[in-house]
Amino acid sequence: KTYVGRPETDQARCLAMGLLGNGLHEAERHADALIVKEAELATKRRIGASENQLLVVQTNLAITYKRLGRSDQALRMNRDVYSGHLKLQGEEHVHTLTAALNYAASLIDLQRSEEAKSLLRKMIPVVRRVLGESNDLTIRMRCHYARTLYLDEGATLDDLREAVTTLEETERTARRVMGSEHPLTRRVEYELRCTRAAVCACEGDVDSLQSLRNAVEAMPPPGSA
């Protein structure tokens, strides 16, 4: 309210709008945050903000769409952000890599496994080359790839075993770099146990499957990867 009477191009007004949207998001008032963030995007487009500035607002807007259960809109927004960063900065820029991860997550949410796998198979070698095996973005991307393998309804036993191998390697890296109690390490561990359970189910190993189910149920719900 302090800055609303200023021109749309006023920097303080623009910053205040962004801050308000983020504050509403943190307070989990996502419907209110959506109104502000959509208005912020429309304003920045009217005043001719840079493409990078627009991509930042679109990224935040995609998060809000997801929190409101509007997965289709989140997917379209994440796809546009990824394409925008790819065009502006190339596939090796960290912003492009982050956008690719968000886009893949949206594809997984909507069970579009083949598209998610295709994207991640393309980007994982890039993120490993650019940021290295120990970077958290690399760990997250590999974890997402394993999820596309074991959550796919058409997954074969070979797919499930590839997911296990990927998560075993990723868990060792996460544990070494971040420690066993880090939320990302625990997320990878959770996904690994789920995937091992899927392998046991596929192989008909009832005893091992039940043990793994008990272990998964005993773990606290992991945070988002």
GROMACS .gro file of C-alpha atoms in nm:
model
  225
    1LYS     CA    1   0.000   0.000   0.000
    2THR     CA    2   0.294   0.231   0.063
    3TYR     CA    3   0.402   0.221  -0.301
    4VAL     CA    4   0.081   0.140  -0.490
    5GLY     CA    5   0.026   0.504  -0.591
    6ARG     CA    6   0.361   0.523  -0.769
    7PRO     CA    7   0.400   0.461  -1.145
    8GLU     CA    8   0.426   0.098  -1.259
    9THR     CA    9   0.784   0.159  -1.366
   10ASP     CA   10   0.889   0.270  -1.015
   11GLN     CA   11   1.148   0.024  -0.882
   12ALA     CA   12   1.023   0.034  -0.522
   13ARG     CA   13   0.669  -0.045  -0.637
   14CYS     CA   14   0.791  -0.342  -0.842
   15LEU     CA   15   1.000  -0.476  -0.554
   16ALA     CA   16   0.711  -0.435  -0.309
   17MET     CA   17   0.480  -0.637  -0.534
   18GLY     CA   18   0.733  -0.919  -0.554
   19LEU     CA   19   0.787  -0.912  -0.179
   20LEU     CA   20   0.413  -0.925  -0.113
   21GLY     CA   21   0.370  -1.226  -0.341
   22ASN     CA   22   0.658  -1.411  -0.176
   23GLY     CA   23   0.527  -1.329   0.171
   24LEU     CA   24   0.182  -1.463   0.090
   25HIS     CA   25   0.344  -1.777  -0.050
   26GLU     CA   26   0.547  -1.831   0.269
   27ALA     CA   27   0.229  -1.782   0.474
   28GLU     CA   28   0.067  -2.053   0.256
   29ARG     CA   29  -0.196  -1.810   0.132
   30HIS     CA   30  -0.146  -1.941  -0.217
   31ALA     CA   31  -0.470  -1.817  -0.371
   32ASP     CA   32  -0.384  -1.461  -0.262
   33ALA     CA   33  -0.025  -1.507  -0.376
   34LEU     CA   34  -0.149  -1.613  -0.719
   35ILE     CA   35  -0.341  -1.287  -0.768
   36VAL     CA   36  -0.033  -1.082  -0.681
   37LYS     CA   37   0.208  -1.288  -0.891
   38GLU     CA   38  -0.015  -1.284  -1.199
   39ALA     CA   39  -0.047  -0.907  -1.160
   40GLU     CA   40   0.330  -0.877  -1.121
   41LEU     CA   41   0.390  -1.072  -1.442
   42ALA     CA   42   0.136  -0.864  -1.635
   43THR     CA   43   0.294  -0.543  -1.503
   44LYS     CA   44   0.646  -0.646  -1.597
   45ARG     CA   45   0.530  -0.735  -1.946
   46ARG     CA   46   0.361  -0.396  -1.986
   47ILE     CA   47   0.666  -0.199  -1.877
   48GLY     CA   48   0.905  -0.399  -2.096
   49ALA     CA   49   1.102  -0.581  -1.827
   50SER     CA   50   1.396  -0.792  -1.939
   51GLU     CA   51   1.345  -1.153  -2.038
   52ASN     CA   52   1.545  -1.266  -1.734
   53GLN     CA   53   1.316  -1.071  -1.501
   54LEU     CA   54   1.009  -1.224  -1.662
   55LEU     CA   55   1.153  -1.573  -1.624
   56VAL     CA   56   1.207  -1.520  -1.251
   57VAL     CA   57   0.843  -1.417  -1.204
   58GLN     CA   58   0.723  -1.707  -1.418
   59THR     CA   59   0.926  -1.952  -1.208
   60ASN     CA   60   0.762  -1.824  -0.890
   61LEU     CA   61   0.422  -1.836  -1.054
   62ALA     CA   62   0.474  -2.199  -1.155
   63ILE     CA   63   0.543  -2.288  -0.791
   64THR     CA   64   0.217  -2.126  -0.686
   65TYR     CA   65   0.022  -2.309  -0.956
   66LYS     CA   66   0.165  -2.636  -0.827
   67ARG     CA   67   0.075  -2.554  -0.465
   68LEU     CA   68  -0.282  -2.487  -0.576
   69GLY     CA   69  -0.302  -2.821  -0.757
   70ARG     CA   70  -0.306  -2.659  -1.100
   71SER     CA   71  -0.049  -2.897  -1.240
   72ASP     CA   72  -0.126  -2.837  -1.608
   73GLN     CA   73  -0.060  -2.465  -1.573
   74ALA     CA   74   0.254  -2.531  -1.370
   75LEU     CA   75   0.378  -2.760  -1.646
   76ARG     CA   76   0.317  -2.503  -1.920
   77MET     CA   77   0.488  -2.231  -1.718
   78ASN     CA   78   0.789  -2.451  -1.634
   79ARG     CA   79   0.819  -2.551  -2.000
   80ASP     CA   80   0.821  -2.185  -2.106
   81VAL     CA   81   1.080  -2.098  -1.841
   82TYR     CA   82   1.306  -2.383  -1.951
   83SER     CA   83   1.273  -2.285  -2.317
   84GLY     CA   84   1.342  -1.922  -2.227
   85HIS     CA   85   1.661  -1.995  -2.036
   86LEU     CA   86   1.775  -2.240  -2.303
   87LYS     CA   87   1.736  -1.972  -2.569
   88LEU     CA   88   1.896  -1.693  -2.364
   89GLN     CA   89   2.179  -1.872  -2.188
   90GLY     CA   90   2.230  -2.214  -2.344
   91GLU     CA   91   2.195  -2.558  -2.188
   92GLU     CA   92   2.501  -2.533  -1.962
   93HIS     CA   93   2.390  -2.232  -1.759
   94VAL     CA   94   2.283  -2.311  -1.402
   95HIS     CA   95   1.950  -2.132  -1.456
   96THR     CA   96   1.877  -2.356  -1.754
   97LEU     CA   97   1.969  -2.667  -1.555
   98THR     CA   98   1.744  -2.562  -1.267
   99ALA     CA   99   1.460  -2.488  -1.507
  100ALA     CA  100   1.506  -2.831  -1.666
  101LEU     CA  101   1.472  -2.994  -1.324
  102ASN     CA  102   1.150  -2.801  -1.252
  103TYR     CA  103   1.011  -2.891  -1.593
  104ALA     CA  104   1.093  -3.259  -1.538
  105ALA     CA  105   0.924  -3.251  -1.197
  106SER     CA  106   0.608  -3.115  -1.358
  107LEU     CA  107   0.614  -3.390  -1.619
  108ILE     CA  108   0.650  -3.650  -1.343
  109ASP     CA  109   0.358  -3.498  -1.150
  110LEU     CA  110   0.139  -3.548  -1.456
  111GLN     CA  111   0.274  -3.901  -1.516
  112ARG     CA  112   0.426  -3.806  -1.849
  113SER     CA  113   0.713  -4.046  -1.786
  114GLU     CA  114   0.852  -4.079  -2.136
  115GLU     CA  115   0.888  -3.702  -2.178
  116ALA     CA  116   1.046  -3.671  -1.834
  117LYS     CA  117   1.293  -3.951  -1.906
  118SER     CA  118   1.387  -3.801  -2.241
  119LEU     CA  119   1.453  -3.460  -2.087
  120LEU     CA  120   1.653  -3.597  -1.793
  121ARG     CA  121   1.860  -3.829  -2.011
  122LYS     CA  122   1.954  -3.523  -2.213
  123MET     CA  123   2.032  -3.296  -1.918
  124ILE     CA  124   2.198  -3.529  -1.664
  125PRO     CA  125   2.522  -3.557  -1.864
  126VAL     CA  126   2.523  -3.178  -1.893
  127VAL     CA  127   2.473  -3.112  -1.521
  128ARG     CA  128   2.737  -3.373  -1.430
  129ARG     CA  129   2.984  -3.214  -1.669
  130VAL     CA  130   2.915  -2.856  -1.567
  131LEU     CA  131   2.852  -2.883  -1.192
  132GLY     CA  132   3.005  -3.219  -1.102
  133GLU     CA  133   2.870  -3.529  -0.929
  134SER     CA  134   2.858  -3.370  -0.582
  135ASN     CA  135   2.638  -3.071  -0.664
  136ASP     CA  136   2.290  -3.081  -0.513
  137LEU     CA  137   2.132  -3.006  -0.852
  138THR     CA  138   2.302  -3.315  -0.998
  139ILE     CA  139   2.180  -3.524  -0.705
  140ARG     CA  140   1.824  -3.397  -0.745
  141MET     CA  141   1.822  -3.455  -1.117
  142ARG     CA  142   1.943  -3.814  -1.081
  143CYS     CA  143   1.685  -3.877  -0.809
  144HIS     CA  144   1.411  -3.748  -1.038
  145TYR     CA  145   1.534  -3.971  -1.319
  146ALA     CA  146   1.514  -4.279  -1.096
  147ARG     CA  147   1.159  -4.182  -1.001
  148THR     CA  148   1.057  -4.167  -1.367
  149LEU     CA  149   1.184  -4.523  -1.404
  150TYR     CA  150   1.016  -4.687  -1.107
  151LEU     CA  151   0.688  -4.488  -1.117
  152ASP     CA  152   0.627  -4.567  -1.483
  153GLU     CA  153   0.337  -4.814  -1.508
  154GLY     CA  154   0.516  -4.984  -1.795
  155ALA     CA  155   0.847  -5.020  -1.610
  156THR     CA  156   1.035  -5.344  -1.674
  157LEU     CA  157   1.255  -5.525  -1.423
  158ASP     CA  158   1.558  -5.379  -1.601
  159ASP     CA  159   1.413  -5.029  -1.558
  160LEU     CA  160   1.364  -5.091  -1.185
  161ARG     CA  161   1.716  -5.225  -1.147
  162GLU     CA  162   1.854  -4.919  -1.328
  163ALA     CA  163   1.660  -4.700  -1.085
  164VAL     CA  164   1.809  -4.889  -0.788
  165THR     CA  165   2.162  -4.854  -0.925
  166THR     CA  166   2.113  -4.483  -0.992
  167LEU     CA  167   1.977  -4.420  -0.642
  168GLU     CA  168   2.248  -4.628  -0.472
  169GLU     CA  169   2.515  -4.416  -0.640
  170THR     CA  170   2.325  -4.096  -0.566
  171GLU     CA  171   2.269  -4.187  -0.200
  172ARG     CA  172   2.641  -4.249  -0.146
  173THR     CA  173   2.722  -3.910  -0.296
  174ALA     CA  174   2.453  -3.729  -0.097
  175ARG     CA  175   2.560  -3.895   0.228
  176ARG     CA  176   2.925  -3.806   0.167
  177VAL     CA  177   2.859  -3.445   0.067
  178MET     CA  178   2.562  -3.350   0.285
  179GLY     CA  179   2.552  -3.601   0.566
  180SER     CA  180   2.296  -3.865   0.655
  181GLU     CA  181   2.046  -3.626   0.815
  182HIS     CA  182   2.020  -3.376   0.531
  183PRO     CA  183   1.665  -3.364   0.385
  184LEU     CA  184   1.792  -3.439   0.035
  185THR     CA  185   1.990  -3.742   0.156
  186ARG     CA  186   1.683  -3.871   0.336
  187ARG     CA  187   1.474  -3.814   0.025
  188VAL     CA  188   1.714  -4.020  -0.187
  189GLU     CA  189   1.717  -4.293   0.079
  190TYR     CA  190   1.337  -4.302   0.080
  191GLU     CA  191   1.320  -4.329  -0.300
  192LEU     CA  192   1.581  -4.606  -0.291
  193ARG     CA  193   1.379  -4.813  -0.045
  194CYS     CA  194   1.065  -4.765  -0.251
  195THR     CA  195   1.248  -4.875  -0.564
  196ARG     CA  196   1.399  -5.181  -0.397
  197ALA     CA  197   1.047  -5.274  -0.284
  198ALA     CA  198   0.928  -5.245  -0.645
  199VAL     CA  199   1.208  -5.478  -0.758
  200CYS     CA  200   1.116  -5.732  -0.490
  201ALA     CA  201   0.751  -5.715  -0.596
  202CYS     CA  202   0.849  -5.771  -0.958
  203GLU     CA  203   1.072  -6.065  -0.866
  204GLY     CA  204   0.814  -6.216  -0.631
  205ASP     CA  205   1.041  -6.194  -0.325
  206VAL     CA  206   0.762  -6.160  -0.067
  207ASP     CA  207   0.978  -6.168   0.247
  208SER     CA  208   1.219  -5.898   0.125
  209LEU     CA  209   0.928  -5.690  -0.002
  210GLN     CA  210   0.755  -5.692   0.337
  211SER     CA  211   1.078  -5.598   0.516
  212LEU     CA  212   1.131  -5.305   0.282
  213ARG     CA  213   0.770  -5.192   0.318
  214ASN     CA  214   0.812  -5.192   0.695
  215ALA     CA  215   1.133  -4.989   0.662
  216VAL     CA  216   0.966  -4.734   0.433
  217GLU     CA  217   0.665  -4.699   0.664
  218ALA     CA  218   0.897  -4.642   0.962
  219MET     CA  219   1.072  -4.352   0.790
  220PRO     CA  220   0.937  -3.998   0.840
  221PRO     CA  221   0.783  -3.844   0.525
  222PRO     CA  222   1.072  -3.689   0.329
  223GLY     CA  223   1.073  -3.335   0.204
  224SER     CA  224   1.060  -3.249  -0.163
  225ALA     CA  225   1.367  -3.332  -0.368
   0.00000   0.00000   0.00000
